[in-house]
Structures are given as C-alpha cells and as structure tokens.
C-alpha cells in the first residue's frame, strides 16, 4: 500500500523568502509523484510531476521538486515566494496497475496537505 | 479547451436523501475519477471510470456509486445520505488514466448534509 506524509501542516513565510514544503512517500511499486495546489473554493491544479528521468523537476509558477529515491522524498521548493502563492499544497503518489490489454491506470494517494501562507 | 465542469457547485440535503453529482470532463478525456475531500480525512479516492467501465474503486460503502456515459460525462450518486458525507466532491479527468497522464480537476461540488 502507498502512503504520503507531508511533514508540515502549515508553513508561514515572508514574501520573497525561499520555501520548502516537505513530502515523504512509501510505495512498493514504481513511483509516480505529483504536487498539486488548491486555492480557496477551487479544485486542484497540477504544479509538477515526476514520472521518470531527471530527479529535478521544474513546474509552473517557479516551483521545482527533487525526487530522492534513497530518502523516499519529493520536496517542493521555490526560491522566492509571492503573496499569490498562498494556498494549500498537496503531494500525491500514484500506483499503477496494468490490465489485460496492457493499459496502465491507477489512483492518487494524497498527503494531508500543507497550507502555505505568504506574509507581506 | 474548456476545463472540467462540475454541477452543481453547492448542494444542501437532508439525512436519508440521495444526491446525484455531475461531471463533464475535458474534451477528449476518457478517464474520469472522483475524490472526496474533508477536513478530517483529506482527499480520498472514490472510483475511476474509463470508457463507461469502472476500473478502479476506493474504500467507500456501496451507498457511493457512479457511472459514465458514452460521451465520457460522469455522474456520482450517494444514497441514504449521512452527516459524514458532507464534503467537497472533486471530479478529475485525464486523457488515458491516473497513473501517467496527470489529472485535471474541476472546482468541485460542496455537499452539506443536515
């Protein structure tokens, strides 16, 4: 079974400061990792994804994340945050099954979320 | 392209009633997944439909059901509502499936059960 742990439920930070949102996962199968952001009264928006290849993944809005297999982590970083980055951030891991026809599919297991609050 | 559309945005129901939520995926997307979001349990997977077939299911009671139509639109039904069913229900579509192709979420339907 898979699980995701977001180590901080809330992260306050001042504008233009760097930020790191921490995520650890456990999975017994190949790992596909995602970060999503949720603004108030909205659905989730994909920030970035790791499927394979380079362990440093760049996403939208200046965010990046590094996949560390040995530490089973996928921390999200941004060198300089803006007020508009205030939102809840979710780390997620996807399992994969393959049906008889060779099609892969799965479901996302989400962490509990980290509320990032950027202060002026 | 238009995004994922969920209707209605808000619903208030009474315990024991049933409710149907609707989701229209992004054009061309054949996979539709449903998630429940609550403050206590966070985001939990309900089920996924692909080409009108349910191919993945989470750990929810049988009161939660869904279906997908030939145009990929999906509906979710909850029967015999309980207070604990109050939540934001999110629908997400993807081109092929959750595993590799990312999910695109709608803005959700907020269900309140009184």
CSV table of C-alpha atoms in Angstrom, one decimal:
chain,number,residue,atom,x,y,z
A,1,UNK,CA,0.0,0.0,0.0
A,2,UNK,CA,1.1,3.5,-0.7
A,3,UNK,CA,1.2,6.4,1.7
A,4,UNK,CA,2.2,10.1,1.6
A,5,UNK,CA,3.3,12.1,4.6
A,6,UNK,CA,3.5,15.9,4.4
A,7,UNK,CA,5.7,16.8,7.3
A,8,UNK,CA,4.3,20.3,7.9
A,9,UNK,CA,0.6,21.1,8.1
A,10,UNK,CA,1.3,24.9,7.9
A,11,UNK,CA,4.2,26.9,6.7
A,12,UNK,CA,4.3,30.7,7.2
A,13,UNK,CA,6.8,32.6,5.2
A,14,UNK,CA,7.5,36.2,4.3
A,15,UNK,CA,7.2,37.4,0.7
A,16,UNK,CA,10.4,37.0,-1.4
A,17,UNK,CA,11.8,34.4,1.0
A,18,UNK,CA,12.6,30.8,-0.1
A,19,UNK,CA,10.3,28.0,0.9
A,20,UNK,CA,10.4,24.2,1.0
A,21,UNK,CA,7.4,22.0,1.5
A,22,UNK,CA,8.3,18.5,2.6
A,23,UNK,CA,6.8,15.3,1.3
A,24,UNK,CA,7.8,11.7,2.1
A,25,UNK,CA,6.2,8.7,0.5
A,26,UNK,CA,6.1,4.9,0.8
A,27,UNK,CA,5.4,2.6,-2.1
A,28,UNK,CA,6.1,-0.9,-3.0
A,29,UNK,CA,5.9,-0.3,-6.7
A,30,UNK,CA,7.3,2.1,-9.3
A,31,UNK,CA,6.6,5.6,-8.2
A,32,UNK,CA,5.0,8.5,-9.9
A,33,UNK,CA,4.8,11.6,-7.9
A,34,UNK,CA,2.9,14.8,-8.1
A,35,UNK,CA,2.4,18.2,-6.5
A,36,UNK,CA,-0.9,19.9,-6.7
A,37,UNK,CA,-2.0,23.3,-5.5
A,38,UNK,CA,-5.5,24.3,-4.3
A,39,UNK,CA,-6.7,27.8,-4.0
A,40,UNK,CA,-9.7,28.6,-1.9
A,41,UNK,CA,-13.0,27.4,-3.3
A,42,UNK,CA,-11.3,25.8,-6.3
A,43,UNK,CA,-10.2,22.4,-7.4
A,44,UNK,CA,-6.6,21.1,-7.6
A,45,UNK,CA,-4.2,22.3,-10.1
A,46,UNK,CA,-1.1,20.4,-11.2
A,47,UNK,CA,2.2,22.1,-10.3
A,48,UNK,CA,4.6,19.4,-11.4
A,49,UNK,CA,5.1,15.7,-11.8
A,50,UNK,CA,7.8,13.1,-11.7
A,51,UNK,CA,7.4,10.1,-13.9
A,52,UNK,CA,11.0,9.2,-14.7
A,53,UNK,CA,14.3,10.7,-15.9
A,54,UNK,CA,15.9,13.7,-14.2
A,55,UNK,CA,15.3,13.8,-10.5
A,56,UNK,CA,14.9,17.6,-10.5
A,57,UNK,CA,11.5,18.5,-11.9
A,58,UNK,CA,10.5,22.0,-12.8
A,59,UNK,CA,6.9,23.1,-12.7
A,60,UNK,CA,4.7,26.1,-13.1
A,61,UNK,CA,4.9,29.4,-11.2
A,62,UNK,CA,8.6,28.9,-10.5
A,63,UNK,CA,8.2,25.8,-8.3
A,64,UNK,CA,10.5,22.8,-8.5
A,65,UNK,CA,10.9,19.5,-6.7
A,66,UNK,CA,13.6,16.9,-6.3
A,67,UNK,CA,12.9,13.2,-6.3
A,68,UNK,CA,15.2,11.4,-3.8
A,69,UNK,CA,14.7,7.7,-4.0
A,70,UNK,CA,17.1,6.8,-1.1
A,71,UNK,CA,15.2,9.1,1.2
A,72,UNK,CA,11.8,8.5,-0.3
A,73,UNK,CA,11.2,12.2,-0.5
A,74,UNK,CA,9.8,14.6,-3.0
A,75,UNK,CA,10.2,18.1,-1.5
A,76,UNK,CA,8.7,21.1,-3.2
A,77,UNK,CA,10.8,24.3,-3.4
A,78,UNK,CA,10.5,27.9,-4.6
A,79,UNK,CA,13.4,30.3,-4.3
A,80,UNK,CA,11.3,33.4,-3.8
A,81,UNK,CA,7.6,33.3,-2.9
A,82,UNK,CA,4.9,35.8,-3.7
A,83,UNK,CA,1.7,36.7,-1.9
A,84,UNK,CA,-0.3,34.9,-4.6
A,85,UNK,CA,1.4,31.6,-3.7
A,86,UNK,CA,-0.7,31.5,-0.6
A,87,UNK,CA,-2.7,28.2,-1.0
A,88,UNK,CA,-2.8,24.6,0.1
A,89,UNK,CA,-0.3,22.2,-1.5
A,90,UNK,CA,-0.8,18.5,-1.8
A,91,UNK,CA,1.8,15.9,-2.6
A,92,UNK,CA,0.5,12.7,-4.2
A,93,UNK,CA,1.8,9.3,-5.3
A,94,UNK,CA,0.2,7.2,-8.0
A,95,UNK,CA,0.2,3.4,-8.1
A,96,UNK,CA,-0.1,1.7,-11.4
A,97,UNK,CA,-1.9,-1.4,-12.5
A,98,UNK,CA,-1.9,-2.9,-16.0
A,99,UNK,CA,-4.9,-4.6,-17.4
A,100,UNK,CA,-5.0,-7.5,-19.8
A,101,UNK,CA,-4.9,-5.1,-22.7
A,102,UNK,CA,-1.7,-3.5,-21.5
A,103,UNK,CA,-3.2,-0.3,-20.4
A,104,UNK,CA,-1.9,1.2,-17.3
A,105,UNK,CA,-4.1,3.0,-14.8
A,106,UNK,CA,-4.1,3.9,-11.1
A,107,UNK,CA,-5.3,6.2,-8.4
A,108,UNK,CA,-3.7,9.0,-6.5
A,109,UNK,CA,-3.0,8.8,-2.8
A,110,UNK,CA,-2.7,12.3,-1.4
A,111,UNK,CA,-0.9,13.7,1.6
A,112,UNK,CA,-2.8,15.7,4.2
A,113,UNK,CA,-1.8,19.0,2.6
A,114,UNK,CA,0.4,21.9,3.7
A,115,UNK,CA,-1.1,25.4,4.0
A,116,UNK,CA,1.4,27.9,2.7
A,117,UNK,CA,0.8,31.4,4.0
A,118,UNK,CA,2.9,34.2,2.5
A,119,UNK,CA,3.0,37.4,4.6
A,120,UNK,CA,3.9,40.8,3.2
B,1,UNK,CA,-10.2,23.8,-24.2
B,2,UNK,CA,-12.9,24.1,-21.6
B,3,UNK,CA,-11.9,22.6,-18.2
B,4,UNK,CA,-13.6,20.0,-16.1
B,5,UNK,CA,-17.1,21.2,-15.2
B,6,UNK,CA,-18.9,20.0,-12.1
B,7,UNK,CA,-22.6,20.8,-11.3
B,8,UNK,CA,-24.0,21.9,-9.1
B,9,UNK,CA,-21.4,23.9,-7.1
B,10,UNK,CA,-23.3,23.7,-3.9
B,11,UNK,CA,-25.9,21.3,-2.5
B,12,UNK,CA,-27.8,21.1,0.7
B,13,UNK,CA,-29.5,17.8,1.5
B,14,UNK,CA,-31.1,16.1,4.5
B,15,UNK,CA,-30.0,12.9,6.1
B,16,UNK,CA,-31.6,9.9,4.3
B,17,UNK,CA,-32.0,11.6,1.0
B,18,UNK,CA,-30.0,10.8,-2.1
B,19,UNK,CA,-28.0,13.0,-4.4
B,20,UNK,CA,-26.5,13.0,-7.9
B,21,UNK,CA,-23.5,15.0,-8.9
B,22,UNK,CA,-22.4,15.6,-12.4
B,23,UNK,CA,-19.1,16.0,-14.1
B,24,UNK,CA,-18.2,16.9,-17.7
B,25,UNK,CA,-14.5,16.1,-18.5
B,26,UNK,CA,-12.2,17.9,-20.8
B,27,UNK,CA,-13.0,17.2,-24.4
B,28,UNK,CA,-11.2,14.0,-25.5
B,29,UNK,CA,-10.5,12.8,-22.0
B,30,UNK,CA,-11.8,9.3,-21.5
B,31,UNK,CA,-10.9,8.8,-17.8
B,32,UNK,CA,-13.0,10.3,-15.0
B,33,UNK,CA,-12.1,10.0,-11.3
B,34,UNK,CA,-13.9,11.1,-8.2
B,35,UNK,CA,-12.4,12.2,-4.9
B,36,UNK,CA,-13.9,13.2,-1.6
B,37,UNK,CA,-12.3,16.0,0.3
B,38,UNK,CA,-13.0,16.5,4.0
B,39,UNK,CA,-11.0,18.4,6.7
B,40,UNK,CA,-10.6,15.2,8.7
B,41,UNK,CA,-9.8,12.6,6.1
B,42,UNK,CA,-8.3,14.8,3.4
B,43,UNK,CA,-8.6,13.7,-0.2
B,44,UNK,CA,-9.8,10.2,-0.7
B,45,UNK,CA,-10.2,8.3,-4.0
B,46,UNK,CA,-13.8,7.1,-4.7
B,47,UNK,CA,-13.6,5.5,-8.1
B,48,UNK,CA,-12.5,5.9,-11.7
B,49,UNK,CA,-14.3,5.3,-14.9
B,50,UNK,CA,-12.8,4.7,-18.3
B,51,UNK,CA,-14.9,4.2,-21.5
B,52,UNK,CA,-18.1,3.7,-19.4
B,53,UNK,CA,-16.5,1.0,-17.2
B,54,UNK,CA,-15.4,1.3,-13.6
B,55,UNK,CA,-11.9,0.1,-13.5
B,56,UNK,CA,-10.7,1.2,-10.0
B,57,UNK,CA,-12.5,1.7,-6.7
B,58,UNK,CA,-11.6,3.1,-3.3
B,59,UNK,CA,-12.8,2.0,0.1
B,60,UNK,CA,-16.2,3.6,0.3
B,61,UNK,CA,-19.5,1.9,1.1
B,62,UNK,CA,-21.9,0.8,-1.6
B,63,UNK,CA,-24.0,3.9,-1.0
B,64,UNK,CA,-21.5,5.6,-3.2
B,65,UNK,CA,-21.9,4.7,-6.9
B,66,UNK,CA,-21.2,6.2,-10.2
B,67,UNK,CA,-21.5,5.8,-13.9
B,68,UNK,CA,-20.0,7.1,-17.1
B,69,UNK,CA,-21.8,7.8,-20.3
B,70,UNK,CA,-20.7,7.3,-23.9
B,71,UNK,CA,-19.7,11.0,-24.2
B,72,UNK,CA,-17.4,10.5,-21.1
B,73,UNK,CA,-19.6,12.6,-18.8
B,74,UNK,CA,-19.9,11.0,-15.4
B,75,UNK,CA,-22.3,11.1,-12.5
B,76,UNK,CA,-21.8,10.1,-8.9
B,77,UNK,CA,-24.7,9.1,-6.7
B,78,UNK,CA,-24.8,8.9,-2.9
B,79,UNK,CA,-27.9,7.2,-1.4
B,80,UNK,CA,-29.2,7.4,2.2
B,81,UNK,CA,-27.1,10.4,3.0
B,82,UNK,CA,-25.3,10.6,6.3
B,83,UNK,CA,-24.0,13.7,8.1
B,84,UNK,CA,-20.4,12.4,7.5
B,85,UNK,CA,-21.0,12.6,3.7
B,86,UNK,CA,-20.7,16.4,3.9
B,87,UNK,CA,-17.6,17.1,1.8
B,88,UNK,CA,-16.2,18.7,-1.3
B,89,UNK,CA,-16.6,16.2,-4.1
B,90,UNK,CA,-14.0,16.6,-6.8
B,91,UNK,CA,-14.1,15.2,-10.3
B,92,UNK,CA,-10.9,14.9,-12.4
B,93,UNK,CA,-10.4,13.8,-15.9
B,94,UNK,CA,-7.3,12.6,-17.7
B,95,UNK,CA,-6.5,11.5,-21.3
B,96,UNK,CA,-5.6,7.9,-20.5
B,97,UNK,CA,-5.6,7.2,-16.8
B,98,UNK,CA,-4.4,8.4,-13.5
B,99,UNK,CA,-1.1,6.6,-13.4
B,100,UNK,CA,0.8,8.5,-16.0
B,101,UNK,CA,-1.3,11.2,-17.5
B,102,UNK,CA,-2.0,14.0,-14.9
B,103,UNK,CA,-5.4,14.7,-13.5
B,104,UNK,CA,-7.3,17.8,-14.4
B,105,UNK,CA,-9.7,18.7,-11.6
B,106,UNK,CA,-13.0,20.6,-11.6
B,107,UNK,CA,-13.9,23.1,-8.9
B,108,UNK,CA,-15.9,20.6,-7.0
B,109,UNK,CA,-19.4,20.2,-5.6
B,110,UNK,CA,-19.8,21.1,-2.0
B,111,UNK,CA,-22.3,18.9,-0.4
B,112,UNK,CA,-23.8,19.7,3.0
B,113,UNK,CA,-25.9,17.1,4.7
B,114,UNK,CA,-28.1,18.4,7.6
